[in-house]
Structure formats: C-alpha cells, structure tokens
Amino acid sequence: MTSTDRSQQDSTAPEPVDDVETDLADLDELEDGSDDAHEDDLLLELVVLDLAGTTVSDDGVVEDAFRVAAETIGIDTEDALDAAIELVRDTMGQSKLDVFLMLTDGDEARAASGNATFEAAYERLVGEGRVEAIPGAEDTVRRFRELGVGVVFTTGFAPATRDALLANLGWSELADGALSPADAGRGRPAPDLPLTALLRFGASAVDTVVVVGDTASDMLSGVNAGAGLVVGVLTGAHDEETLLAAGADEIITSIAELPALLGLD
C-alpha cells in the first residue's frame, strides 16, 4: 500500500498491543538493573524502518549511482570525485537532493539535474538485480503487523525511486506505507519523517514509536522526533560508535534481531 493510498483511509490509531505493552520500559529496567515496575509503561504502536542499509542490502548501488551523476554537476577529476563520495558516505540517510545541494554549493538547478541523474541510475541498477532484502527483514515486518503494530518505511530517495525499489523486492504492500522527504517536508536528520509517519498512520504519541536505521542521520531523526526508542543496526553505512554518538539507545547486528530486542520472540 502506498503512502497516498493509506492516507485516504481511516487514520484511527491502532489499538495498543497487550503483548508488547511493557517492552520499551522493560529495556530501561534491564539497562538500569532495576526490578521495579515502571509506573507508566510505554506502548509500542509504530515501527519506522529505514530502507537501504537497514532492511535492504544494495551492494554499493548508492555510491555507483552517485558516480554516474557526478559528471552532471561538474565533478570531473578523481580527487573531486573521491571527496564527493566521502561526503555521500558521511551523509548516508539524508535526502539525496540535499546532498547534491551540498555538492553544488547550493546551486538548485545543478543539484536538481544531478539528483535526477542519480535517481535514474539507481533505478536502473535496482532493475539489474543489485538489491536484495536483508535476511529476516520481511519476516520482521510481518511479525509486527501480525501483532497490530504499524510499520512504515522511510528513505532519503525520491518517491519514484523508493517505489521502484519496493516493487523490485515485492514489498509494495508489505508495510503500512512508505515515506520520502518529499512526503514529509524535510529529510533526515530533521524529525519530519518519523513525525509524519506518526500523524499519517495513526500512532497516539511519539513515545510509542521505535525508529530503526543504519546511519547517524537515522538516529538523529529519531532523537529529534522524541521517539520512544532509537535503534541502530550494523548492516549499513555507519559503525556502532557512530550510531551511539548520534543518539542510538540500542544497537543490534541486523533487523532480524529487532523482535527479540523488543521481547517479541
């Protein structure tokens, strides 16, 4: 189901799931070493999942697509290309258009041209079979939805590229919806994507939301949104130290470990 389809349906908040009602609070208890029950248990209503690097392995496709687009914005030397790719790595998770604006010193026309070339190259590489689901990702999404917990994909890609990626994986209807910066206002590290997911898909409060990603920008977006739990995964761009420094509450090896982290296994 696309974000447009879902937004046209009834936006009534999902009923809290009894089985996971205390999970986020229990994590705090485990960390504090306390057996005392929390007075106000946190409810789990919505999981916001990044795509590339978190639920999807793209085998370096993002960097390859940026290399294709580099000439469009005037990057024509090896040193300049290396510096640009380093920026791309540092800003993984952010809006791709915003990254091109950085690379073009704010030149909107050049940035738009570069971004369009990037998106076209990425879609072509996706069509060539360069992406695949991270093991356990699909089962994890289905597990949450079976329990009545909402799941929303978020990404820095444009909507057309996002939808092509999901279609290639057979995931167009897997989650409750998918959001890009164009749907929310601003990309990461701003809080717009998680907050738009909350508003559009019916969670009752920010502390019922879990945000999961593989980049510092994902972590910062979750923190800035006030999410009840921000989880970093080690299958993508950034390492554990970087994710923790950006505000991750928990680190897991892969998305397949998320249900266990939340006490669902």
PDB file of C-alpha atoms in Angstrom:
ATOM      1  CA  MET A   1       0.000   0.000   0.000  1.00  0.00           C
ATOM      2  CA  THR A   2       1.469   3.398  -0.895  1.00  0.00           C
ATOM      3  CA  SER A   3       1.510   6.357   1.450  1.00  0.00           C
ATOM      4  CA  THR A   4      -1.153   8.047  -0.708  1.00  0.00           C
ATOM      5  CA  ASP A   5      -3.475   5.052  -0.524  1.00  0.00           C
ATOM      6  CA  ARG A   6      -3.086   4.750   3.228  1.00  0.00           C
ATOM      7  CA  SER A   7      -3.629   8.438   3.899  1.00  0.00           C
ATOM      8  CA  GLN A   8      -7.032   8.228   2.214  1.00  0.00           C
ATOM      9  CA  GLN A   9      -8.192   5.563   4.641  1.00  0.00           C
ATOM     10  CA  ASP A  10      -9.381   5.947   8.208  1.00  0.00           C
ATOM     11  CA  SER A  11      -6.488   7.242  10.341  1.00  0.00           C
ATOM     12  CA  THR A  12      -7.771   5.900  13.662  1.00  0.00           C
ATOM     13  CA  ALA A  13      -4.863   4.990  15.933  1.00  0.00           C
ATOM     14  CA  PRO A  14      -4.199   1.257  16.230  1.00  0.00           C
ATOM     15  CA  GLU A  15      -5.180  -0.435  19.452  1.00  0.00           C
ATOM     16  CA  PRO A  16      -2.209  -0.908  21.813  1.00  0.00           C
ATOM     17  CA  VAL A  17      -0.905  -4.461  21.692  1.00  0.00           C
ATOM     18  CA  ASP A  18      -1.047  -6.110  25.121  1.00  0.00           C
ATOM     19  CA  ASP A  19       1.856  -8.467  24.397  1.00  0.00           C
ATOM     20  CA  VAL A  20       4.255  -5.584  23.765  1.00  0.00           C
ATOM     21  CA  GLU A  21       2.812  -3.051  26.167  1.00  0.00           C
ATOM     22  CA  THR A  22       5.772  -3.052  28.536  1.00  0.00           C
ATOM     23  CA  ASP A  23       8.635  -3.828  26.189  1.00  0.00           C
ATOM     24  CA  LEU A  24      10.145  -0.356  25.835  1.00  0.00           C
ATOM     25  CA  ALA A  25      10.004   0.176  29.580  1.00  0.00           C
ATOM     26  CA  ASP A  26      11.499  -3.265  30.200  1.00  0.00           C
ATOM     27  CA  LEU A  27      14.543  -2.259  28.156  1.00  0.00           C
ATOM     28  CA  ASP A  28      15.149   0.631  30.546  1.00  0.00           C
ATOM     29  CA  GLU A  29      14.818  -1.705  33.523  1.00  0.00           C
ATOM     30  CA  LEU A  30      17.370  -4.097  32.077  1.00  0.00           C
ATOM     31  CA  GLU A  31      19.828  -1.269  31.497  1.00  0.00           C
ATOM     32  CA  ASP A  32      19.312   0.180  34.980  1.00  0.00           C
ATOM     33  CA  GLY A  33      19.498  -3.242  36.650  1.00  0.00           C
ATOM     34  CA  SER A  34      16.222  -2.482  38.416  1.00  0.00           C
ATOM     35  CA  ASP A  35      13.386  -4.936  39.023  1.00  0.00           C
ATOM     36  CA  ASP A  36      10.926  -2.183  39.861  1.00  0.00           C
ATOM     37  CA  ALA A  37       7.969  -1.935  37.508  1.00  0.00           C
ATOM     38  CA  HIS A  38       7.593   1.343  35.658  1.00  0.00           C
ATOM     39  CA  GLU A  39       4.623   3.356  36.754  1.00  0.00           C
ATOM     40  CA  ASP A  40       3.779   4.374  33.179  1.00  0.00           C
ATOM     41  CA  ASP A  41       4.554   1.596  30.721  1.00  0.00           C
ATOM     42  CA  LEU A  42       5.322   2.667  27.183  1.00  0.00           C
ATOM     43  CA  LEU A  43       3.177   1.251  24.392  1.00  0.00           C
ATOM     44  CA  LEU A  44       4.563   0.078  21.060  1.00  0.00           C
ATOM     45  CA  GLU A  45       2.323   1.257  18.250  1.00  0.00           C
ATOM     46  CA  LEU A  46       4.570   2.094  15.311  1.00  0.00           C
ATOM     47  CA  VAL A  47       7.965   0.992  13.975  1.00  0.00           C
ATOM     48  CA  VAL A  48       9.672   3.331  11.499  1.00  0.00           C
ATOM     49  CA  LEU A  49      12.230   1.444   9.397  1.00  0.00           C
ATOM     50  CA  ASP A  50      14.866   2.818   7.066  1.00  0.00           C
ATOM     51  CA  LEU A  51      15.297   1.047   3.736  1.00  0.00           C
ATOM     52  CA  ALA A  52      18.836   0.927   2.238  1.00  0.00           C
ATOM     53  CA  GLY A  53      21.294  -0.478   4.764  1.00  0.00           C
ATOM     54  CA  THR A  54      18.630  -1.374   7.327  1.00  0.00           C
ATOM     55  CA  THR A  55      16.105  -3.613   5.602  1.00  0.00           C
ATOM     56  CA  VAL A  56      17.662  -3.660   2.126  1.00  0.00           C
ATOM     57  CA  SER A  57      21.208  -4.507   1.015  1.00  0.00           C
ATOM     58  CA  ASP A  58      22.101  -2.562  -2.128  1.00  0.00           C
ATOM     59  CA  ASP A  59      25.697  -3.698  -2.732  1.00  0.00           C
ATOM     60  CA  GLY A  60      27.143  -0.191  -3.134  1.00  0.00           C
ATOM     61  CA  VAL A  61      24.445   0.921  -5.564  1.00  0.00           C
ATOM     62  CA  VAL A  62      24.092   4.359  -3.921  1.00  0.00           C
ATOM     63  CA  GLU A  63      27.766   5.166  -4.478  1.00  0.00           C
ATOM     64  CA  ASP A  64      27.723   3.766  -8.013  1.00  0.00           C
ATOM     65  CA  ALA A  65      24.697   5.901  -8.882  1.00  0.00           C
ATOM     66  CA  PHE A  66      26.413   8.982  -7.443  1.00  0.00           C
ATOM     67  CA  ARG A  67      29.437   8.263  -9.615  1.00  0.00           C
ATOM     68  CA  VAL A  68      27.185   8.254 -12.677  1.00  0.00           C
ATOM     69  CA  ALA A  69      25.678  11.573 -11.625  1.00  0.00           C
ATOM     70  CA  ALA A  70      28.971  13.263 -10.717  1.00  0.00           C
ATOM     71  CA  GLU A  71      29.759  14.473 -14.227  1.00  0.00           C
ATOM     72  CA  THR A  72      26.323  16.094 -14.442  1.00  0.00           C
ATOM     73  CA  ILE A  73      27.256  18.514 -11.664  1.00  0.00           C
ATOM     74  CA  GLY A  74      30.760  19.244 -12.904  1.00  0.00           C
ATOM     75  CA  ILE A  75      32.832  16.800 -10.855  1.00  0.00           C
ATOM     76  CA  ASP A  76      35.448  15.876 -13.413  1.00  0.00           C
ATOM     77  CA  THR A  77      38.633  14.987 -11.527  1.00  0.00           C
ATOM     78  CA  GLU A  78      39.495  11.903  -9.488  1.00  0.00           C
ATOM     79  CA  ASP A  79      40.280  13.955  -6.379  1.00  0.00           C
ATOM     80  CA  ALA A  80      36.975  15.823  -6.599  1.00  0.00           C
ATOM     81  CA  LEU A  81      35.112  12.559  -7.098  1.00  0.00           C
ATOM     82  CA  ASP A  82      36.813  10.977  -4.077  1.00  0.00           C
ATOM     83  CA  ALA A  83      35.861  13.986  -1.920  1.00  0.00           C
ATOM     84  CA  ALA A  84      32.274  13.830  -3.182  1.00  0.00           C
ATOM     85  CA  ILE A  85      31.967  10.098  -2.433  1.00  0.00           C
ATOM     86  CA  GLU A  86      33.304  10.722   1.078  1.00  0.00           C
ATOM     87  CA  LEU A  87      30.554  13.309   1.606  1.00  0.00           C
ATOM     88  CA  VAL A  88      27.997  10.837   0.253  1.00  0.00           C
ATOM     89  CA  ARG A  89      29.155   8.266   2.818  1.00  0.00           C
ATOM     90  CA  ASP A  90      29.059  10.770   5.672  1.00  0.00           C
ATOM     91  CA  THR A  91      25.541  11.887   4.763  1.00  0.00           C
ATOM     92  CA  MET A  92      24.016   8.457   4.118  1.00  0.00           C
ATOM     93  CA  GLY A  93      20.363   8.501   5.149  1.00  0.00           C
ATOM     94  CA  GLN A  94      19.800  12.137   4.247  1.00  0.00           C
ATOM     95  CA  SER A  95      17.741  13.457   1.357  1.00  0.00           C
ATOM     96  CA  LYS A  96      19.691  12.841  -1.829  1.00  0.00           C
ATOM     97  CA  LEU A  97      18.646  16.234  -3.173  1.00  0.00           C
ATOM     98  CA  ASP A  98      20.065  17.875  -0.038  1.00  0.00           C
ATOM     99  CA  VAL A  99      23.357  16.043  -0.628  1.00  0.00           C
ATOM    100  CA  PHE A 100      23.511  17.361  -4.203  1.00  0.00           C
ATOM    101  CA  LEU A 101      22.847  20.864  -2.890  1.00  0.00           C
ATOM    102  CA  MET A 102      25.901  20.454  -0.643  1.00  0.00           C
ATOM    103  CA  LEU A 103      27.977  19.211  -3.571  1.00  0.00           C
ATOM    104  CA  THR A 104      26.942  22.156  -5.783  1.00  0.00           C
ATOM    105  CA  ASP A 105      27.287  24.879  -3.139  1.00  0.00           C
ATOM    106  CA  GLY A 106      23.547  25.444  -3.142  1.00  0.00           C
ATOM    107  CA  ASP A 107      23.080  25.677  -6.917  1.00  0.00           C
ATOM    108  CA  GLU A 108      19.489  24.429  -7.139  1.00  0.00           C
ATOM    109  CA  ALA A 109      19.452  23.841 -10.893  1.00  0.00           C
ATOM    110  CA  ARG A 110      22.664  21.792 -10.888  1.00  0.00           C
ATOM    111  CA  ALA A 111      21.567  19.922  -7.770  1.00  0.00           C
ATOM    112  CA  ALA A 112      18.216  19.020  -9.335  1.00  0.00           C
ATOM    113  CA  SER A 113      19.951  17.830 -12.502  1.00  0.00           C
ATOM    114  CA  GLY A 114      22.431  15.732 -10.530  1.00  0.00           C
ATOM    115  CA  ASN A 115      19.696  14.264  -8.371  1.00  0.00           C
ATOM    116  CA  ALA A 116      17.583  13.331 -11.402  1.00  0.00           C
ATOM    117  CA  THR A 117      20.568  11.545 -12.959  1.00  0.00           C
ATOM    118  CA  PHE A 118      21.300   9.791  -9.676  1.00  0.00           C
ATOM    119  CA  GLU A 119      17.715   8.602  -9.249  1.00  0.00           C
ATOM    120  CA  ALA A 120      17.581   7.291 -12.826  1.00  0.00           C
ATOM    121  CA  ALA A 121      20.904   5.464 -12.378  1.00  0.00           C
ATOM    122  CA  TYR A 122      19.778   3.978  -9.066  1.00  0.00           C
ATOM    123  CA  GLU A 123      16.506   2.718 -10.560  1.00  0.00           C
ATOM    124  CA  ARG A 124      18.418   1.157 -13.467  1.00  0.00           C
ATOM    125  CA  LEU A 125      20.842  -0.624 -11.120  1.00  0.00           C
ATOM    126  CA  VAL A 126      17.945  -1.827  -8.976  1.00  0.00           C
ATOM    127  CA  GLY A 127      16.358  -3.254 -12.106  1.00  0.00           C
ATOM    128  CA  GLU A 128      19.590  -5.127 -12.810  1.00  0.00           C
ATOM    129  CA  GLY A 129      19.157  -7.048  -9.563  1.00  0.00           C
ATOM    130  CA  ARG A 130      21.712  -5.173  -7.465  1.00  0.00           C
ATOM    131  CA  VAL A 131      19.473  -5.038  -4.367  1.00  0.00           C
ATOM    132  CA  GLU A 132      18.116  -7.701  -2.057  1.00  0.00           C
ATOM    133  CA  ALA A 133      16.299  -7.929   1.257  1.00  0.00           C
ATOM    134  CA  ILE A 134      18.474  -8.213   4.335  1.00  0.00           C
ATOM    135  CA  PRO A 135      17.847 -11.682   5.824  1.00  0.00           C
ATOM    136  CA  GLY A 136      14.958 -11.600   8.288  1.00  0.00           C
ATOM    137  CA  ALA A 137      13.715  -8.155   7.258  1.00  0.00           C
ATOM    138  CA  GLU A 138      10.490  -9.301   5.631  1.00  0.00           C
ATOM    139  CA  ASP A 139       9.670 -11.701   8.472  1.00  0.00           C
ATOM    140  CA  THR A 140      10.290  -8.913  10.982  1.00  0.00           C
ATOM    141  CA  VAL A 141       7.841  -6.582   9.248  1.00  0.00           C
ATOM    142  CA  ARG A 142       5.215  -9.312   9.016  1.00  0.00           C
ATOM    143  CA  ARG A 143       5.678 -10.165  12.711  1.00  0.00           C
ATOM    144  CA  PHE A 144       4.958  -6.598  13.786  1.00  0.00           C
ATOM    145  CA  ARG A 145       1.926  -6.299  11.563  1.00  0.00           C
ATOM    146  CA  GLU A 146       0.519  -9.605  12.822  1.00  0.00           C
ATOM    147  CA  LEU A 147       0.655  -8.096  16.323  1.00  0.00           C
ATOM    148  CA  GLY A 148      -1.155  -4.960  15.195  1.00  0.00           C
ATOM    149  CA  VAL A 149       1.957  -2.757  15.305  1.00  0.00           C
ATOM    150  CA  GLY A 150       2.203  -0.330  12.391  1.00  0.00           C
ATOM    151  CA  VAL A 151       5.280  -0.400  10.160  1.00  0.00           C
ATOM    152  CA  VAL A 152       6.385   2.467   7.925  1.00  0.00           C
ATOM    153  CA  PHE A 153       9.415   2.512   5.630  1.00  0.00           C
ATOM    154  CA  THR A 154      11.361   5.769   5.323  1.00  0.00           C
ATOM    155  CA  THR A 155      14.137   6.748   2.929  1.00  0.00           C
ATOM    156  CA  GLY A 156      16.124   9.635   1.503  1.00  0.00           C
ATOM    157  CA  PHE A 157      15.168   8.614  -2.034  1.00  0.00           C
ATOM    158  CA  ALA A 158      12.566  10.390  -4.139  1.00  0.00           C
ATOM    159  CA  PRO A 159       9.121   8.715  -4.132  1.00  0.00           C
ATOM    160  CA  ALA A 160       9.513   7.236  -7.633  1.00  0.00           C
ATOM    161  CA  THR A 161      12.854   5.630  -6.770  1.00  0.00           C
ATOM    162  CA  ARG A 162      11.526   4.401  -3.423  1.00  0.00           C
ATOM    163  CA  ASP A 163       8.522   2.801  -5.069  1.00  0.00           C
ATOM    164  CA  ALA A 164      10.674   1.172  -7.756  1.00  0.00           C
ATOM    165  CA  LEU A 165      12.890  -0.307  -5.054  1.00  0.00           C
ATOM    166  CA  LEU A 166       9.923  -1.680  -3.101  1.00  0.00           C
ATOM    167  CA  ALA A 167       8.343  -3.089  -6.268  1.00  0.00           C
ATOM    168  CA  ASN A 168      11.586  -4.831  -7.218  1.00  0.00           C
ATOM    169  CA  LEU A 169      11.617  -6.560  -3.823  1.00  0.00           C
ATOM    170  CA  GLY A 170       7.913  -7.420  -3.977  1.00  0.00           C
ATOM    171  CA  TRP A 171       7.377  -5.167  -0.956  1.00  0.00           C
ATOM    172  CA  SER A 172       4.877  -2.645  -2.322  1.00  0.00           C
ATOM    173  CA  GLU A 173       2.208  -3.931   0.077  1.00  0.00           C
ATOM    174  CA  LEU A 174       4.474  -5.262   2.841  1.00  0.00           C
ATOM    175  CA  ALA A 175       4.331  -2.314   5.252  1.00  0.00           C
ATOM    176  CA  ASP A 176       1.583   0.130   6.142  1.00  0.00           C
ATOM    177  CA  GLY A 177       3.262   2.744   3.971  1.00  0.00           C
ATOM    178  CA  ALA A 178       6.494   4.364   2.836  1.00  0.00           C
ATOM    179  CA  LEU A 179       7.675   7.962   3.117  1.00  0.00           C
ATOM    180  CA  SER A 180      10.293  10.103   1.384  1.00  0.00           C
ATOM    181  CA  PRO A 181      11.391  13.659   2.262  1.00  0.00           C
ATOM    182  CA  ALA A 182       9.013  14.932  -0.424  1.00  0.00           C
ATOM    183  CA  ASP A 183       6.137  13.454   1.619  1.00  0.00           C
ATOM    184  CA  ALA A 184       7.262  14.929   4.926  1.00  0.00           C
ATOM    185  CA  GLY A 185       8.817  18.330   4.302  1.00  0.00           C
ATOM    186  CA  ARG A 186      12.444  17.786   5.297  1.00  0.00           C
ATOM    187  CA  GLY A 187      14.745  14.814   5.161  1.00  0.00           C
ATOM    188  CA  ARG A 188      16.884  13.455   7.979  1.00  0.00           C
ATOM    189  CA  PRO A 189      18.289  14.433  10.434  1.00  0.00           C
ATOM    190  CA  ALA A 190      15.151  16.556  10.848  1.00  0.00           C
ATOM    191  CA  PRO A 191      12.304  14.805  12.704  1.00  0.00           C
ATOM    192  CA  ASP A 192       9.820  15.162   9.838  1.00  0.00           C
ATOM    193  CA  LEU A 193       9.821  11.555   8.557  1.00  0.00           C
ATOM    194  CA  PRO A 194       9.071   9.847  11.903  1.00  0.00           C
ATOM    195  CA  LEU A 195       6.574  12.543  12.861  1.00  0.00           C
ATOM    196  CA  THR A 196       4.789  12.318   9.502  1.00  0.00           C
ATOM    197  CA  ALA A 197       4.641   8.549   9.941  1.00  0.00           C
ATOM    198  CA  LEU A 198       3.079   9.045  13.366  1.00  0.00           C
ATOM    199  CA  LEU A 199       0.481  11.520  12.103  1.00  0.00           C
ATOM    200  CA  ARG A 200      -0.380   9.754   8.880  1.00  0.00           C
ATOM    201  CA  PHE A 201      -0.503   6.219  10.179  1.00  0.00           C
ATOM    202  CA  GLY A 202      -2.190   6.785  13.489  1.00  0.00           C
ATOM    203  CA  ALA A 203       0.163   6.303  16.460  1.00  0.00           C
ATOM    204  CA  SER A 204      -1.080   8.123  19.551  1.00  0.00           C
ATOM    205  CA  ALA A 205       2.194   9.623  20.838  1.00  0.00           C
ATOM    206  CA  VAL A 206       5.864   9.889  19.925  1.00  0.00           C
ATOM    207  CA  ASP A 207       6.963   7.657  22.788  1.00  0.00           C
ATOM    208  CA  THR A 208       5.044   4.746  21.229  1.00  0.00           C
ATOM    209  CA  VAL A 209       7.299   4.944  18.153  1.00  0.00           C
ATOM    210  CA  VAL A 210      10.510   2.963  17.524  1.00  0.00           C
ATOM    211  CA  VAL A 211      12.885   4.339  14.882  1.00  0.00           C
ATOM    212  CA  VAL A 212      15.415   1.968  13.296  1.00  0.00           C
ATOM    213  CA  GLY A 213      18.254   2.757  10.901  1.00  0.00           C
ATOM    214  CA  ASP A 214      21.881   2.260   9.926  1.00  0.00           C
ATOM    215  CA  THR A 215      23.142   5.849   9.782  1.00  0.00           C
ATOM    216  CA  ALA A 216      23.840   8.716  12.144  1.00  0.00           C
ATOM    217  CA  SER A 217      21.151  10.709  10.318  1.00  0.00           C
ATOM    218  CA  ASP A 218      18.593   7.977  11.076  1.00  0.00           C
ATOM    219  CA  MET A 219      19.494   8.130  14.774  1.00  0.00           C
ATOM    220  CA  LEU A 220      19.363  11.921  14.920  1.00  0.00           C
ATOM    221  CA  SER A 221      15.999  11.971  13.160  1.00  0.00           C
ATOM    222  CA  GLY A 222      14.568   9.568  15.744  1.00  0.00           C
ATOM    223  CA  VAL A 223      16.050  11.524  18.645  1.00  0.00           C
ATOM    224  CA  ASN A 224      14.817  14.833  17.239  1.00  0.00           C
ATOM    225  CA  ALA A 225      11.328  13.350  16.859  1.00  0.00           C
ATOM    226  CA  GLY A 226      11.291  12.223  20.503  1.00  0.00           C
ATOM    227  CA  ALA A 227      10.844   8.552  19.590  1.00  0.00           C
ATOM    228  CA  GLY A 228      10.392   6.154  22.488  1.00  0.00           C
ATOM    229  CA  LEU A 229      13.330   4.048  21.265  1.00  0.00           C
ATOM    230  CA  VAL A 230      16.015   4.663  18.636  1.00  0.00           C
ATOM    231  CA  VAL A 231      17.786   1.529  17.379  1.00  0.00           C
ATOM    232  CA  GLY A 232      20.901   1.300  15.228  1.00  0.00           C
ATOM    233  CA  VAL A 233      21.695  -1.677  13.002  1.00  0.00           C
ATOM    234  CA  LEU A 234      25.155  -2.705  11.812  1.00  0.00           C
ATOM    235  CA  THR A 235      24.264  -3.829   8.279  1.00  0.00           C
ATOM    236  CA  GLY A 236      24.731  -0.464   6.621  1.00  0.00           C
ATOM    237  CA  ALA A 237      26.803   2.689   6.388  1.00  0.00           C
ATOM    238  CA  HIS A 238      27.873   3.518   9.942  1.00  0.00           C
ATOM    239  CA  ASP A 239      29.529   1.628  12.787  1.00  0.00           C
ATOM    240  CA  GLU A 240      28.408   1.165  16.381  1.00  0.00           C
ATOM    241  CA  GLU A 241      30.467   4.061  17.745  1.00  0.00           C
ATOM    242  CA  THR A 242      28.997   6.467  15.186  1.00  0.00           C
ATOM    243  CA  LEU A 243      25.422   5.316  15.809  1.00  0.00           C
ATOM    244  CA  LEU A 244      25.756   5.610  19.594  1.00  0.00           C
ATOM    245  CA  ALA A 245      27.314   9.062  19.291  1.00  0.00           C
ATOM    246  CA  ALA A 246      24.303  10.115  17.208  1.00  0.00           C
ATOM    247  CA  GLY A 247      21.883   9.032  19.943  1.00  0.00           C
ATOM    248  CA  ALA A 248      21.072   5.349  19.430  1.00  0.00           C
ATOM    249  CA  ASP A 249      19.521   3.788  22.544  1.00  0.00           C
ATOM    250  CA  GLU A 250      20.264   0.237  21.385  1.00  0.00           C
ATOM    251  CA  ILE A 251      22.476  -1.429  18.772  1.00  0.00           C
ATOM    252  CA  ILE A 252      21.632  -4.711  17.037  1.00  0.00           C
ATOM    253  CA  THR A 253      23.571  -6.666  14.440  1.00  0.00           C
ATOM    254  CA  SER A 254      20.670  -6.742  11.990  1.00  0.00           C
ATOM    255  CA  ILE A 255      16.982  -6.019  11.652  1.00  0.00           C
ATOM    256  CA  ALA A 256      16.261  -9.707  12.286  1.00  0.00           C
ATOM    257  CA  GLU A 257      17.131  -9.117  15.958  1.00  0.00           C
ATOM    258  CA  LEU A 258      14.562  -6.348  16.489  1.00  0.00           C
ATOM    259  CA  PRO A 259      11.649  -8.557  17.625  1.00  0.00           C
ATOM    260  CA  ALA A 260      13.879 -10.185  20.250  1.00  0.00           C
ATOM    261  CA  LEU A 261      15.117  -6.772  21.412  1.00  0.00           C
ATOM    262  CA  LEU A 262      11.503  -5.774  21.996  1.00  0.00           C
ATOM    263  CA  GLY A 263      10.656  -9.040  23.728  1.00  0.00           C
ATOM    264  CA  LEU A 264       8.535 -10.469  20.927  1.00  0.00           C
ATOM    265  CA  ASP A 265      10.419 -13.752  20.465  1.00  0.00           C
TER     266      ASP A 265
END
